[in-house]
Each structure stands twice: as C-alpha cells, then as structure tokens.
Short mmCIF file of C-alpha atoms in Angstrom, two decimals:
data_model
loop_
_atom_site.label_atom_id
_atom_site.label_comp_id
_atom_site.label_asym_id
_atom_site.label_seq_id
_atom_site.Cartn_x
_atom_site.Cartn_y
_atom_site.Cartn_z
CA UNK M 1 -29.47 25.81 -7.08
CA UNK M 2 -27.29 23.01 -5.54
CA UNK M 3 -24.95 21.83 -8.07
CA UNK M 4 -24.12 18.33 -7.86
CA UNK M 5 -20.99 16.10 -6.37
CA UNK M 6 -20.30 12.66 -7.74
CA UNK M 7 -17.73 10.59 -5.49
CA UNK M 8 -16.56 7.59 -7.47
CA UNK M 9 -15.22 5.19 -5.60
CA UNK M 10 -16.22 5.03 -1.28
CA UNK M 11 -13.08 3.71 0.13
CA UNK M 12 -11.35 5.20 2.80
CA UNK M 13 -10.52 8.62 0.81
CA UNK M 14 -13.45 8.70 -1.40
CA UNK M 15 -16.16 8.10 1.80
CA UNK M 16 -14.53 10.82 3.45
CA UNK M 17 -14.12 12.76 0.54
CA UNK M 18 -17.91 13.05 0.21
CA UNK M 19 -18.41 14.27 3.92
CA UNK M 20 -15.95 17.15 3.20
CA UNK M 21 -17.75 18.62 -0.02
CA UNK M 22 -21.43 17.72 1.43
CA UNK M 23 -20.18 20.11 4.35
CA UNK M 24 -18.55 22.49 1.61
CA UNK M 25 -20.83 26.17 2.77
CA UNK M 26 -21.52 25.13 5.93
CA UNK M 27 -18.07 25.17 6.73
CA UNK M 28 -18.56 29.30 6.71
CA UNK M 29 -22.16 29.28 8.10
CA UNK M 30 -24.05 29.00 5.01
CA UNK M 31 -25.86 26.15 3.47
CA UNK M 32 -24.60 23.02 1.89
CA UNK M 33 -23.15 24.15 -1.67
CA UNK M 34 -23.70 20.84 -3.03
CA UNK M 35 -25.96 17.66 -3.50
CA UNK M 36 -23.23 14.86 -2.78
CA UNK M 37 -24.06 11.16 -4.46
CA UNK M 38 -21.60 8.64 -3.45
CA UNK M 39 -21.00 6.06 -6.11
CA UNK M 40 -19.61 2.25 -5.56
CA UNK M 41 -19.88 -1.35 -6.86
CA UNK M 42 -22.80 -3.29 -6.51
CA UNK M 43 -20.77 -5.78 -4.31
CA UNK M 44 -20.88 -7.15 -0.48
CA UNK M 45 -18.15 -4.21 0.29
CA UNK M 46 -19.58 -1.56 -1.96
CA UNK M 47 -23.17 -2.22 -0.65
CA UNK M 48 -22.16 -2.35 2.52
CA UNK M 49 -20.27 1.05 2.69
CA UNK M 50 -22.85 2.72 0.71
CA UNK M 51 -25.88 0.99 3.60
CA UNK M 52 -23.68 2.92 6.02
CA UNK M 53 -23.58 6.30 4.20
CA UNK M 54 -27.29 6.15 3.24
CA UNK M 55 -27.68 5.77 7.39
CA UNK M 56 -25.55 8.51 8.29
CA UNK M 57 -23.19 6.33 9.46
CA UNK M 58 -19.37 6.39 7.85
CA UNK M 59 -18.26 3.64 6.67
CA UNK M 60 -14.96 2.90 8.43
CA UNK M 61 -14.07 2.56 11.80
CA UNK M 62 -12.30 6.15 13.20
CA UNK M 63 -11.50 8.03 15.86
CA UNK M 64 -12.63 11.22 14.68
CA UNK M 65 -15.28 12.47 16.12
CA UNK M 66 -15.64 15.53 13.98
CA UNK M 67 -16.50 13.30 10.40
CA UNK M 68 -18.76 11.09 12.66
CA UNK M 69 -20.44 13.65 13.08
CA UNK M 70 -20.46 15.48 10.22
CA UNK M 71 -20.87 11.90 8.78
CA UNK M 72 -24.56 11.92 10.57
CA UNK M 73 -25.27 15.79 9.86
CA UNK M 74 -24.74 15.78 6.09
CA UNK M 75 -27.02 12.71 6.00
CA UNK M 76 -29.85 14.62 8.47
CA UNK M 77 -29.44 17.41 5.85
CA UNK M 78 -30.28 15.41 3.06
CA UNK M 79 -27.23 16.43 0.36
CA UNK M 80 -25.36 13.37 1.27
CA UNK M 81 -26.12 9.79 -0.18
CA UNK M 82 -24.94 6.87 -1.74
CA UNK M 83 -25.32 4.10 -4.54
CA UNK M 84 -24.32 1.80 -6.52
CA UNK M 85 -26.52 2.60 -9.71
CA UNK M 86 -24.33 5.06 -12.55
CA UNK M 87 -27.78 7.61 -12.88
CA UNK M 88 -26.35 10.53 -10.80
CA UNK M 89 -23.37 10.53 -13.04
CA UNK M 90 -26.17 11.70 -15.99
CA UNK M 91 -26.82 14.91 -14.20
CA UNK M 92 -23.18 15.66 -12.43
CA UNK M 93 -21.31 18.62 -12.46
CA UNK M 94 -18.44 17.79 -11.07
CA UNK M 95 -17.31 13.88 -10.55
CA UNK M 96 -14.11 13.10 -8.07
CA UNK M 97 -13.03 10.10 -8.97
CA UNK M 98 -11.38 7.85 -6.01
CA UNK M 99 -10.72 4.12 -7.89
CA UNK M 100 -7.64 2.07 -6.56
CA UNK M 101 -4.93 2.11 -9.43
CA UNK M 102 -3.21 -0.80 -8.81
CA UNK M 103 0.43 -2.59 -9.69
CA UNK M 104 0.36 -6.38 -10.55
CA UNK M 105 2.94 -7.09 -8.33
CA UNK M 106 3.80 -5.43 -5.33
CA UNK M 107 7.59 -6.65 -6.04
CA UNK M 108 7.39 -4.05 -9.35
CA UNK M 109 8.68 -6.86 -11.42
CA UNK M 110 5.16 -6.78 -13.24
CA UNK M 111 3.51 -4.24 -14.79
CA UNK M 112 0.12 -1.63 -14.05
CA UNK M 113 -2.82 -2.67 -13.63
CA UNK M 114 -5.24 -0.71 -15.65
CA UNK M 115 -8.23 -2.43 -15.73
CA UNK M 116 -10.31 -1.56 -13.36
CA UNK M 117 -9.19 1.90 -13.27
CA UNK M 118 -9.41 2.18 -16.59
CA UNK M 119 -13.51 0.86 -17.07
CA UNK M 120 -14.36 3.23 -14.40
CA UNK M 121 -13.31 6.22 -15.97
CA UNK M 122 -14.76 4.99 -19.52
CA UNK M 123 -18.35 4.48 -17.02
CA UNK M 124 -17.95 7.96 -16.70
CA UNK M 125 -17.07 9.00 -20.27
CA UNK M 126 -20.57 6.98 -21.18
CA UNK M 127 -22.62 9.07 -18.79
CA UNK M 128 -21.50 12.39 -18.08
CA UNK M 129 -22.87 15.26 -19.60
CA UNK M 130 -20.62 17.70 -21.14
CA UNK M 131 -18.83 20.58 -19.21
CA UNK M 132 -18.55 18.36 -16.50
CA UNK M 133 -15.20 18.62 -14.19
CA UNK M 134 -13.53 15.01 -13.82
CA UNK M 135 -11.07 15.46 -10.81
CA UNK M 136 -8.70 12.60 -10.74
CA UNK M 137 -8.09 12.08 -6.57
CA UNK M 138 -6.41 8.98 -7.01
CA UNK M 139 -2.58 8.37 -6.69
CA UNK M 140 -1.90 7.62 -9.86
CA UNK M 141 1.54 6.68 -12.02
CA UNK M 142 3.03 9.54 -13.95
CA UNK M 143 1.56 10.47 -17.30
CA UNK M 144 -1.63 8.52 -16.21
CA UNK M 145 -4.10 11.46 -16.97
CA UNK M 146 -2.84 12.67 -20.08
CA UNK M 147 -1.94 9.39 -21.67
CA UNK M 148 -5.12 7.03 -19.93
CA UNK M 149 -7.64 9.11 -18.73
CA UNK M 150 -7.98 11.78 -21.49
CA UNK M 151 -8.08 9.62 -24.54
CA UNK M 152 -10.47 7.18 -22.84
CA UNK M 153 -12.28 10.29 -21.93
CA UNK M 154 -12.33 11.80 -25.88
CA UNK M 155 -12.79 8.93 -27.12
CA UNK M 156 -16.51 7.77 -25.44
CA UNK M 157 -17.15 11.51 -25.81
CA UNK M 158 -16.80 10.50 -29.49
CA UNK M 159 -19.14 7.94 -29.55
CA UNK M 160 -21.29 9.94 -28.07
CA UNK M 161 -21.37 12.34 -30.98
CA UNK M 162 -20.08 14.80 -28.46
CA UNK M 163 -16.41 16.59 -29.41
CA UNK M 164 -13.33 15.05 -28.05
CA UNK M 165 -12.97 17.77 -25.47
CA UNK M 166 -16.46 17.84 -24.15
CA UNK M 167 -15.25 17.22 -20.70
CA UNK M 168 -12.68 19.04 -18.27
CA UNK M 169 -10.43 16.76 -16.56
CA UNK M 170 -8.20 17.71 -13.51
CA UNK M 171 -5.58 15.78 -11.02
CA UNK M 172 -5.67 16.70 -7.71
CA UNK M 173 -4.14 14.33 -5.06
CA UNK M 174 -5.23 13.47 -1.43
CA UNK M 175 -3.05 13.73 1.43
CA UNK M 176 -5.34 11.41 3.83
CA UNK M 177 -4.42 10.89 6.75
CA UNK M 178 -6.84 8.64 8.85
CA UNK M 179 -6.68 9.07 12.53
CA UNK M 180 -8.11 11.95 14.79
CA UNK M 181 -7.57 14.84 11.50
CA UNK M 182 -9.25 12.08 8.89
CA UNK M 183 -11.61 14.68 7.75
CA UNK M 184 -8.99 17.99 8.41
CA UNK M 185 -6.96 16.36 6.78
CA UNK M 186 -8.60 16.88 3.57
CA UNK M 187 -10.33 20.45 4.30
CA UNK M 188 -7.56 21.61 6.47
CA UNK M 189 -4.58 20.82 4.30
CA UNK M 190 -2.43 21.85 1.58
CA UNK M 191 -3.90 20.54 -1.72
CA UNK M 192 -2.11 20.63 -5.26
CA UNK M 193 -3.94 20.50 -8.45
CA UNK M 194 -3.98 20.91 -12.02
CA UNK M 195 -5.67 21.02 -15.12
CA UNK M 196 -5.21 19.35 -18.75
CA UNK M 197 -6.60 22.35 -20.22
CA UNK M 198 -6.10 26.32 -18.27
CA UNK M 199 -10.13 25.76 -18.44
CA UNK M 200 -9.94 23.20 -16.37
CA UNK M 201 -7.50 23.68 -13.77
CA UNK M 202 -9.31 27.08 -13.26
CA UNK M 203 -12.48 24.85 -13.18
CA UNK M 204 -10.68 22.68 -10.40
CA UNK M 205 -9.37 25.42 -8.25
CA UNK M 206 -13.08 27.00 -8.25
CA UNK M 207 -14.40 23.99 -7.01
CA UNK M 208 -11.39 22.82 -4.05
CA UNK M 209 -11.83 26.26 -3.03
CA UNK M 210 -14.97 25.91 -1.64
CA UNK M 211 -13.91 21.92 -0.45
CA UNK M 212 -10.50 23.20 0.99
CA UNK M 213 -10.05 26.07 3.63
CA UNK M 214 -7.49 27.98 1.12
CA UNK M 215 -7.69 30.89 3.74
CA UNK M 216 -5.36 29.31 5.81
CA UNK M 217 -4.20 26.01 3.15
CA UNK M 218 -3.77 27.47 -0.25
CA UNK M 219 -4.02 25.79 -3.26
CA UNK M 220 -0.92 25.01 -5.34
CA UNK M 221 -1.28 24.92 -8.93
CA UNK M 222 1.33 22.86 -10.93
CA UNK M 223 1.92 23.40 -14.91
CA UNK M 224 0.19 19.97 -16.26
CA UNK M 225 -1.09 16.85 -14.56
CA UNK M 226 1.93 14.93 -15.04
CA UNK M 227 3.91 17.06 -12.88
CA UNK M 228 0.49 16.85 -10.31
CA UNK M 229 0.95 13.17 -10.52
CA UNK M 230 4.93 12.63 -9.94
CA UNK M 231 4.56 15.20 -7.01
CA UNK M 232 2.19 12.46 -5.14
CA UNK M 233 4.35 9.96 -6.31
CA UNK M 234 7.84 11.35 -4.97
CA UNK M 235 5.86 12.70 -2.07
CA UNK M 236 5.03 8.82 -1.26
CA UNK M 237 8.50 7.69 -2.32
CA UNK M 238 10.01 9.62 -0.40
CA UNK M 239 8.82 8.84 3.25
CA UNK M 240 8.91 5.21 2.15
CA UNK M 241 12.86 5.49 1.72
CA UNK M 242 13.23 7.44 4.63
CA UNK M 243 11.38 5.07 6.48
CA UNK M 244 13.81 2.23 4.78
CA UNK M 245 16.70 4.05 6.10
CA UNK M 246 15.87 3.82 9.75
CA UNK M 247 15.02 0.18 9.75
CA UNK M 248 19.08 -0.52 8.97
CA UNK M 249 19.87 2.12 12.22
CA UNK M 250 17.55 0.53 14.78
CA UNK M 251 19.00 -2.56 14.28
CA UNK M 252 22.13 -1.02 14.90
CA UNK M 253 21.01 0.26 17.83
CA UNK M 254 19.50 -2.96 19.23
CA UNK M 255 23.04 -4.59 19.22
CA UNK M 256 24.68 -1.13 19.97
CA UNK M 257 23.16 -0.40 23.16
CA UNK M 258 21.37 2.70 22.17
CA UNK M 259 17.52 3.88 22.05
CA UNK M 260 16.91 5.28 18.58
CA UNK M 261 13.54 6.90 19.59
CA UNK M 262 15.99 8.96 21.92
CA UNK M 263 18.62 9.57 19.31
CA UNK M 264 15.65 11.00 16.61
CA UNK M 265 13.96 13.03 19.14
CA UNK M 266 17.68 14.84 19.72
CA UNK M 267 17.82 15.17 16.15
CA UNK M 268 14.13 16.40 15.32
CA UNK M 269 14.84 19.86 17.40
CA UNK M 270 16.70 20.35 14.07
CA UNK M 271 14.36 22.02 11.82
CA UNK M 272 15.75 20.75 8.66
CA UNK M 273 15.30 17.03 10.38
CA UNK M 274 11.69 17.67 11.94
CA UNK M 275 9.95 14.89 10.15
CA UNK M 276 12.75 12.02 10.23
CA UNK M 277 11.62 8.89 10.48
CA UNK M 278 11.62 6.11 13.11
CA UNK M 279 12.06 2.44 13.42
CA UNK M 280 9.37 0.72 13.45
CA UNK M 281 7.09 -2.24 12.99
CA UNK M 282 6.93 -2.40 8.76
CA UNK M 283 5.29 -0.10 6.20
CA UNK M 284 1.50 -0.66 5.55
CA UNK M 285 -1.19 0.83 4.00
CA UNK M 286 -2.57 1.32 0.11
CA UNK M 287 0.07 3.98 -1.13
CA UNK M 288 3.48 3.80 0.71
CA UNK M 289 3.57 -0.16 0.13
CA UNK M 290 3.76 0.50 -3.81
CA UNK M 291 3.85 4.35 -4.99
CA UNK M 292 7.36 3.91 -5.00
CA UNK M 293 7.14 1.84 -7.91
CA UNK M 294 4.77 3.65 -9.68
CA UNK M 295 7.51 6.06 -11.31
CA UNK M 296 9.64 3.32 -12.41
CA UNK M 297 6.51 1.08 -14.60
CA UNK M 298 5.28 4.40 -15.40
CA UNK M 299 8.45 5.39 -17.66
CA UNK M 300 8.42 2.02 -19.26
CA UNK M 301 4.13 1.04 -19.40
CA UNK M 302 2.71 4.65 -20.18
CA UNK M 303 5.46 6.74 -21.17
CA UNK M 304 7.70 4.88 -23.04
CA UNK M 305 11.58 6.23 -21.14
CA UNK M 306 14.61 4.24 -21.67
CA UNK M 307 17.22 4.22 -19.75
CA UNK M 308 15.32 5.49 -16.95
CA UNK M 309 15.75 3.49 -13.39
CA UNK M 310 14.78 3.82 -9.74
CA UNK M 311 17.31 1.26 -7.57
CA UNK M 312 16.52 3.25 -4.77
CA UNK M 313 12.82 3.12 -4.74
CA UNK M 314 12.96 -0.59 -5.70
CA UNK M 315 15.20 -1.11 -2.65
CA UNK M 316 13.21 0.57 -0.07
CA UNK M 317 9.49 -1.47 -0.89
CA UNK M 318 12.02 -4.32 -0.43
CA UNK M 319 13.43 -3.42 2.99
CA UNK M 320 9.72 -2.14 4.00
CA UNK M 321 8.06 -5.52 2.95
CA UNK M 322 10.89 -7.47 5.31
CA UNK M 323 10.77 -5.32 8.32
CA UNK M 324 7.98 -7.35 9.76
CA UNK M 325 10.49 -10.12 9.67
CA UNK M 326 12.87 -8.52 12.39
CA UNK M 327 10.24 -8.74 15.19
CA UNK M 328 9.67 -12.96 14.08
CA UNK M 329 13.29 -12.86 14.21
CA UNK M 330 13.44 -11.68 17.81
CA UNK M 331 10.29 -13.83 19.27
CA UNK M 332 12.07 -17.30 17.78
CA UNK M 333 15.41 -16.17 19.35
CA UNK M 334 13.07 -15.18 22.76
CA UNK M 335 10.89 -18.52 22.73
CA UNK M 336 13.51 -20.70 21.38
CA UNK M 337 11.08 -21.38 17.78
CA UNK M 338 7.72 -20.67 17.31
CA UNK M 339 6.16 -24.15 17.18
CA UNK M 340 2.88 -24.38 19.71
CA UNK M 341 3.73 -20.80 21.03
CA UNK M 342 1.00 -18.80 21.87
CA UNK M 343 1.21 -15.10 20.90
CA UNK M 344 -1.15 -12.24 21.28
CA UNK M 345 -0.72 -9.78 18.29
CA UNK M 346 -1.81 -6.18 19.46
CA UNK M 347 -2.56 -4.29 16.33
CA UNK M 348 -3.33 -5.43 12.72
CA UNK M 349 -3.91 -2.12 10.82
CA UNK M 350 -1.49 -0.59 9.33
CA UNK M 351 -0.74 2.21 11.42
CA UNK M 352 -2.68 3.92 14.84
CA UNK M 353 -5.67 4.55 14.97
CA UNK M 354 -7.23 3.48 12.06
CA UNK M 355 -9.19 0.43 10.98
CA UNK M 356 -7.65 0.25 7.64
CA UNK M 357 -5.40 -3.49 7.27
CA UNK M 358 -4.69 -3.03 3.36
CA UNK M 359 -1.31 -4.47 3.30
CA UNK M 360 -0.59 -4.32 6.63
CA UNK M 361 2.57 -5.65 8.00
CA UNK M 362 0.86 -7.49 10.87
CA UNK M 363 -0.13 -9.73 7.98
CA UNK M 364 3.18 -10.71 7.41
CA UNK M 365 4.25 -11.31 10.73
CA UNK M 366 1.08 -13.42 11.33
CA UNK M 367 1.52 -15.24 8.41
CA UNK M 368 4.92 -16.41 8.98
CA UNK M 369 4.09 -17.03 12.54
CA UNK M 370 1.88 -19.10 11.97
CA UNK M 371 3.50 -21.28 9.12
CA UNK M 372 6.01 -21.50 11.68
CA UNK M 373 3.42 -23.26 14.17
CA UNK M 374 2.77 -20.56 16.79
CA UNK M 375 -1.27 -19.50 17.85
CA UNK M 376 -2.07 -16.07 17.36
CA UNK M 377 -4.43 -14.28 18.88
CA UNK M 378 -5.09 -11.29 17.07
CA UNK M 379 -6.17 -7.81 18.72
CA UNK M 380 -7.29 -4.43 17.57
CA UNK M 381 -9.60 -1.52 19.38
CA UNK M 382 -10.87 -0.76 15.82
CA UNK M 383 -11.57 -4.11 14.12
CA UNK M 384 -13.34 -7.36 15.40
CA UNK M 385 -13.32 -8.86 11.76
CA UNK M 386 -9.53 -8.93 9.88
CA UNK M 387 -11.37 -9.14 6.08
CA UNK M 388 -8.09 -9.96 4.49
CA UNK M 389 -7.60 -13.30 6.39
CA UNK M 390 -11.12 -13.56 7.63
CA UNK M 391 -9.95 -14.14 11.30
CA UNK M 392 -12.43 -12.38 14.06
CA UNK M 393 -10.33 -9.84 16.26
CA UNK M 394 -10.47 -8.89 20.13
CA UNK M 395 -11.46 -5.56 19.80
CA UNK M 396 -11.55 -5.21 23.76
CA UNK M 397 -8.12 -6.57 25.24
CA UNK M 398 -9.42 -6.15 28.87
CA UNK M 399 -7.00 -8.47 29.88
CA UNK M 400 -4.08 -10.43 29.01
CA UNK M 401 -4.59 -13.89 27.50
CA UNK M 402 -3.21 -17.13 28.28
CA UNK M 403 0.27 -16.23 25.97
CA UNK M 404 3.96 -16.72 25.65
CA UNK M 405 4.22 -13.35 24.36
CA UNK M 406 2.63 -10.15 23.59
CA UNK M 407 3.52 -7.86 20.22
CA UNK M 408 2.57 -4.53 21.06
CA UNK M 409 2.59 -3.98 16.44
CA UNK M 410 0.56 -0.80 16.54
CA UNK M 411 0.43 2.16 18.56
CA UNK M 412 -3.11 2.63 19.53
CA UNK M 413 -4.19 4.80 21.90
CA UNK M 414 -5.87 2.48 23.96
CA UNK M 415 -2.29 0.43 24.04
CA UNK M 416 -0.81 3.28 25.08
CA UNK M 417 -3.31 3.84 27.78
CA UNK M 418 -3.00 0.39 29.27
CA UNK M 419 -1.91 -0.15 33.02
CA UNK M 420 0.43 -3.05 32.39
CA UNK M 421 0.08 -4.97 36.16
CA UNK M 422 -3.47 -4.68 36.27
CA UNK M 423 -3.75 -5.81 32.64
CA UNK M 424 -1.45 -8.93 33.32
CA UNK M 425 -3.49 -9.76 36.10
CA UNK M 426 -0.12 -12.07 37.15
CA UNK M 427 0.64 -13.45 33.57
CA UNK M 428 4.18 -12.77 32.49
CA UNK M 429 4.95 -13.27 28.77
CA UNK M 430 7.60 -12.03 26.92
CA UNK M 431 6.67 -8.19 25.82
CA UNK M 432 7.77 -7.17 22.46
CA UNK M 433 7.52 -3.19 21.76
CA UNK M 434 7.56 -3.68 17.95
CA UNK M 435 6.46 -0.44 16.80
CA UNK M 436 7.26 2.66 20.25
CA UNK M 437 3.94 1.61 21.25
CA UNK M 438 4.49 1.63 25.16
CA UNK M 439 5.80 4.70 27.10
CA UNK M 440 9.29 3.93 29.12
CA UNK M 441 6.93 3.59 32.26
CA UNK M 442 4.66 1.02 30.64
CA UNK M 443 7.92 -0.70 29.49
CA UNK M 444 9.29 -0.33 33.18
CA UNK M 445 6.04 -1.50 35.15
CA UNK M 446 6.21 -4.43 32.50
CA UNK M 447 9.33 -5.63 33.88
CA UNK M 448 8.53 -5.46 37.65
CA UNK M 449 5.49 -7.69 37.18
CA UNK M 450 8.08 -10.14 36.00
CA UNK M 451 7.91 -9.76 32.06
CA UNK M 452 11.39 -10.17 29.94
CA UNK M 453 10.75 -6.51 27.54
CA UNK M 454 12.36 -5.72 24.48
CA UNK M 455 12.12 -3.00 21.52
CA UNK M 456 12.72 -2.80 18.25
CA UNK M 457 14.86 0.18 17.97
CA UNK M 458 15.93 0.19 21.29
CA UNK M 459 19.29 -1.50 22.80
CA UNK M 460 19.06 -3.28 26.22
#
C-alpha cells in the first residue's frame, strides 16, 4: 500500500518537491511509492498553483523539460494532487514542510518573523496522526527546530491527549536550484539531514532515500538539527559574501582597464578557486538576499548568545542590496540623468532562467529609475506579469523598442541567443551588459551597428 506524502507549502521548492517524491519508484522502474497531496493557502496564489498541479501543469514558469513532464506524468498517474483543505494531513505519513520563514527586515535590524511559520507547523501538530515524520525543508535560523518547531509540536500533541513525543521531526534542507536541473537538483544532489531523536533521523534517511538517488548523491547525516540548520545557513552566507567581494573588484576593473570575467576564468582552472564568484548585476532571490542574517537574530531571538556578532554577513546583504545601484550609476553618467529616458530592462527575475522575481534586483534598479523619471519597459522570456509591481512584461523581445538604452540584467538564454543587428533593426541605444549576459561577439556586432557598449565588470 502507497503510503502517503504531504507537501506543505507549493512555492517554488515545495511544488517541485512534490514532483520528485510522486516520481519516488519510478525513478528505478517500479511504481510510484507514494500518494503525493500538495497542501497551500486558500488564497489567489495558493489556488492558483494548486489549479495548476491538479491539471498536471507545474506551477512556475521553467525551462526544464524533464519536471514538465514529470509534472504532467505524476498527475496522469493519479498519486499527485493538490489543495488547500488540511484533511490529507489526518491520514499522512510523512509531511515535508516548505513555509517561507521570514526576517522583518531585510536590513537585520529587526527581528524573525515567526508567525506564519510558526501557525503552520501548529496546523500540523492539530492534525497529524502519531508516528508521523515532519521533515523541516525550509531554510530556517539556527536552533529553529529544536527550540520552535518541537515544543509547538509537543505541545498540540498534548492537547491532543497524545504524549509529547508522538511525532518524529527531521531538518533536511533543499539545495534548489531552478533552471534546466530544477527537478535534479533535488533527486540528483547531495542532501543533508537530521533527526531530533536517532528514531527520527533514521526515519528521515529511509524516506530521502527513496526521494534522493543516494547511489550516486549520498546522504549526509549531521549530529542534531541545529547543526542541519547552520550548515544551510553558512552554506547561503557564504556565496552571498563571496559574491560581495567581487562587486568591490569589478569596479576596479571598470576604471582599471581590465575584464574581470577574463581574470576569474584564469583563476577558476585553480581547483581550490573553481566556484569563485563574478560581478554581476545584484543578489536576488528568497534565501541569499537574507540567510545571511539568519545566524546573527538567531543567537539573540531563539537562542539567547551574547556577545555573538556577524559584521561580515551584515556587510555583504548591504553591498548585495546596492549593487543594482552601480548599473543606475552608469546609465545617468551615459544619458546625462534619467529624466524622460526611455529604457528597456531585459530581465526581472532574479537570476537565468527562471521565472522567480522574489527580491529581485531588477526591482531596485526599476524602482530608482523610475523615481528618477526614466520609462521602463520591462522584458523577460519567462514572465508577462511582474506580481511584485503588477507591471505586464514583454515576454517576446522580437525586436528592439523605441529606447535610449537597453540593460541586458539577466542572462537568459534567449538573450544570449539574440542576433544583435537584426534585433536593432537600425536602432542604436546605449547597451549596458549588467550581468555577462552577451558573448564578446554579441558585444562586438553591438558596436558596429552603431551602439556605445559597456559592462559591468569589464574595463573599456
């Protein structure tokens, strides 16, 4: 018999999330191992994503091709589907739970934000039965499970009449990475776990062993789900302050003369620099924009530290939030001011190839373009609605519009695909390669068909 899968939460990890364990036996030629319920709020975003799902259709837009389709064959199969009422959680063996834990204040002078986070696991501590597995996906602060989850957890078990401990609970992070490997990236990656109780990481590793192809991505089991939870946490932290780092050097290398994209490439074919960052257009996205921060209210909202600080993590989320300011910087000093200009904004999610815009730094840069008086036209192969500002978006871009300048922001492939003189079709506006968008022969036939080109990150 099919045991069965509660998703809490259908954003873009949770949706995706419950394609992965609705193909979980199939994946090695057998049948589905579980009946997969996707759970979400009985609002215009949760009904909408759950229409999808209940279609066969996933929710966001993506370039994968493997979880649209899986999307569609999990739904033909009938183990995958979606809702918005809390039944399935009655009958659930296992519940994954995907919720946003938020900050107040993305400048991490406030504190967490446990509301929401908190009344969706105590939904689940009112309806799930006991011996249920509660996997906690979500990036969470340090100490969050232990100190939040589990006494929440013990204490609707309580009320219940059930013992404290009826329940096993679990943190085991995502590593999402939305793009072409959305869906690989959670089957076909290295996962780390663990469990409040031995019973229950051995509960959890069971269960991501048949989610997670461990033949070839093993499992790694950490002592307690604090140390689970800071791993995610200084995993995030850590790109975001490498990422900080380089936004200081491709200035430098504007004014210097010298193409950083060039430099880092000679430096990557050192293994022990393979993954050093770039500069780049700003840092976007729901977890690099404020995991940083998460270690430092952590210590003083849920674990009580003194005397514990992070200036460096505070100091990157700062430079990250202002690096959409460099490229404003360079189209005033281009157009001589912003007022009446007319700019065509070519990418508003927060990296390629996704359709995700949660704090994306084309936000910034439009907002401050516009306060400054310029038009924007905004553009993205993915979107054709930008929620957040509730702007429609040119999700074509067969040709140039009628624009002082184009901001090339994110590096689509269809942007990376374009033939720059037909696309003009004999406009010549200022082109600004924000982000390494454009190849050094897009950049070249741009300035034969008359355009001024620049870079961010790149010297003249």
């Amino acid at each position: 018999m099919q045991k069965q899968v509660c998703i809490q939460g259908l954003g873009f990890v949770g949706a995706a999330m419950a394609v992965a364990c609705a193909q979980a036996g199939k994946r090695q030629g057998g049948k589905p191992l579980y009946q997969v319920i996707g759970l979400d709020l009985d609002s215009p975003v949760g009904r909408e994503r759950i229409r999808k799902l209940n279609e066969g259709v996933f929710p966001f837009g993506t370039t994968d091709n493997d979880l649209i389709r899986l999307t569609a064959d999990s739904h033909a199969a009938g183990n995958l589907r979606a809702t918005s009422g809390i039944e399935p959680l009655r009958t659930a063996d296992v519940v994954v739970v995907d919720v946003h834990f938020d900050i107040g204040d993305l400048a991490g002078d406030g504190h967490l934000k446990t509301g929401p986070f908190l009344e969706a696991i105590k939904t689940l501590g009112r309806n799930i039965p006991q011996g249920c597995l509660v996997i906690v996906e979500t990036t969470v602060p340090p100490g969050t499970c232990r100190n939040i989850v589990k006494p929440a957890l013990a204490e609707c078990a309580l009320e219940r009449g059930l013992p404290e401990d009826a329940f096993l609970l679990a943190h085991a992070y995502e590593r999402v990475m939305p793009g072409d490997q959305y869906l690989a990236s959670i089957t076909d990656y290295w996962r780390v776990f663990a469990g409040d109780t031995p019973a229950a990481a051995d509960a959890c590793e069971a269960f991501m062993s048949t989610v997670v192809n461990v033949a070839e991505y093993p499992l790694t089991r950490l002592s307690n789900t604090t140390a689970s939870e800071t791993s995610k946490v200084l995993e995030n932290s850590y790109r975001a302050l490498t990422i900080a780092f380089m936004d200081e050097w491709g200035k430098f290398a504007e004014k210097a003369g010298v193409d950083m994209f060039e430099v880092v490439g000679a430096i990557r074919k050192r293994p022990t620099h393979s993954n050093m960052r770039q500069p780049g257009f700003g840092v976007g996205g729901y977890c690099l924009t404020k995991d940083p921060l998460f270690a430092d209210l952590a210590a003083k909202d849920i674990l009580g530290l003194d005397g514990v600080e992070f200036p460096l993590s505070r100091m990157a989320v700062r430079i990250n939030q202002a690096m959409p300011l460099h490229p404003v910087d360079k189209l005033r000093s281009r157009l001589g001011g912003l007022k009446d200009a007319r700019v065509l904004l070519a990418g508003v999610s927060y990296r390629q190839d996704v359709a995700d815009t949660r704090y994306s730094p084309s936000q910034t840069f439009y907002e401050i373009a516009v306060k400054e008086g310029a038009v924007v036209i905004c553009a993205d192969p993915l979107l054709s609605y930008w929620d957040d500002l509730q702007i429609s978006v040119d999700d074509s871009l067969t040709a140039c519009p009628d624009v002082d300048a184009v901001v090339f922001a994110v590096p689509h492939k269809e942007y990376m695909k374009l033939d720059p003189s037909a696309w003009l079709g004999g406009r010549t506006p200022y082109i600004l390669d924000s982000n390494n968008c454009l190849s050094a022969a897009q950049r070249e036939a741009f300035a034969r068909a008359g355009c001024v080109v620049e870079s961010v990150g790149r010297g003249a």
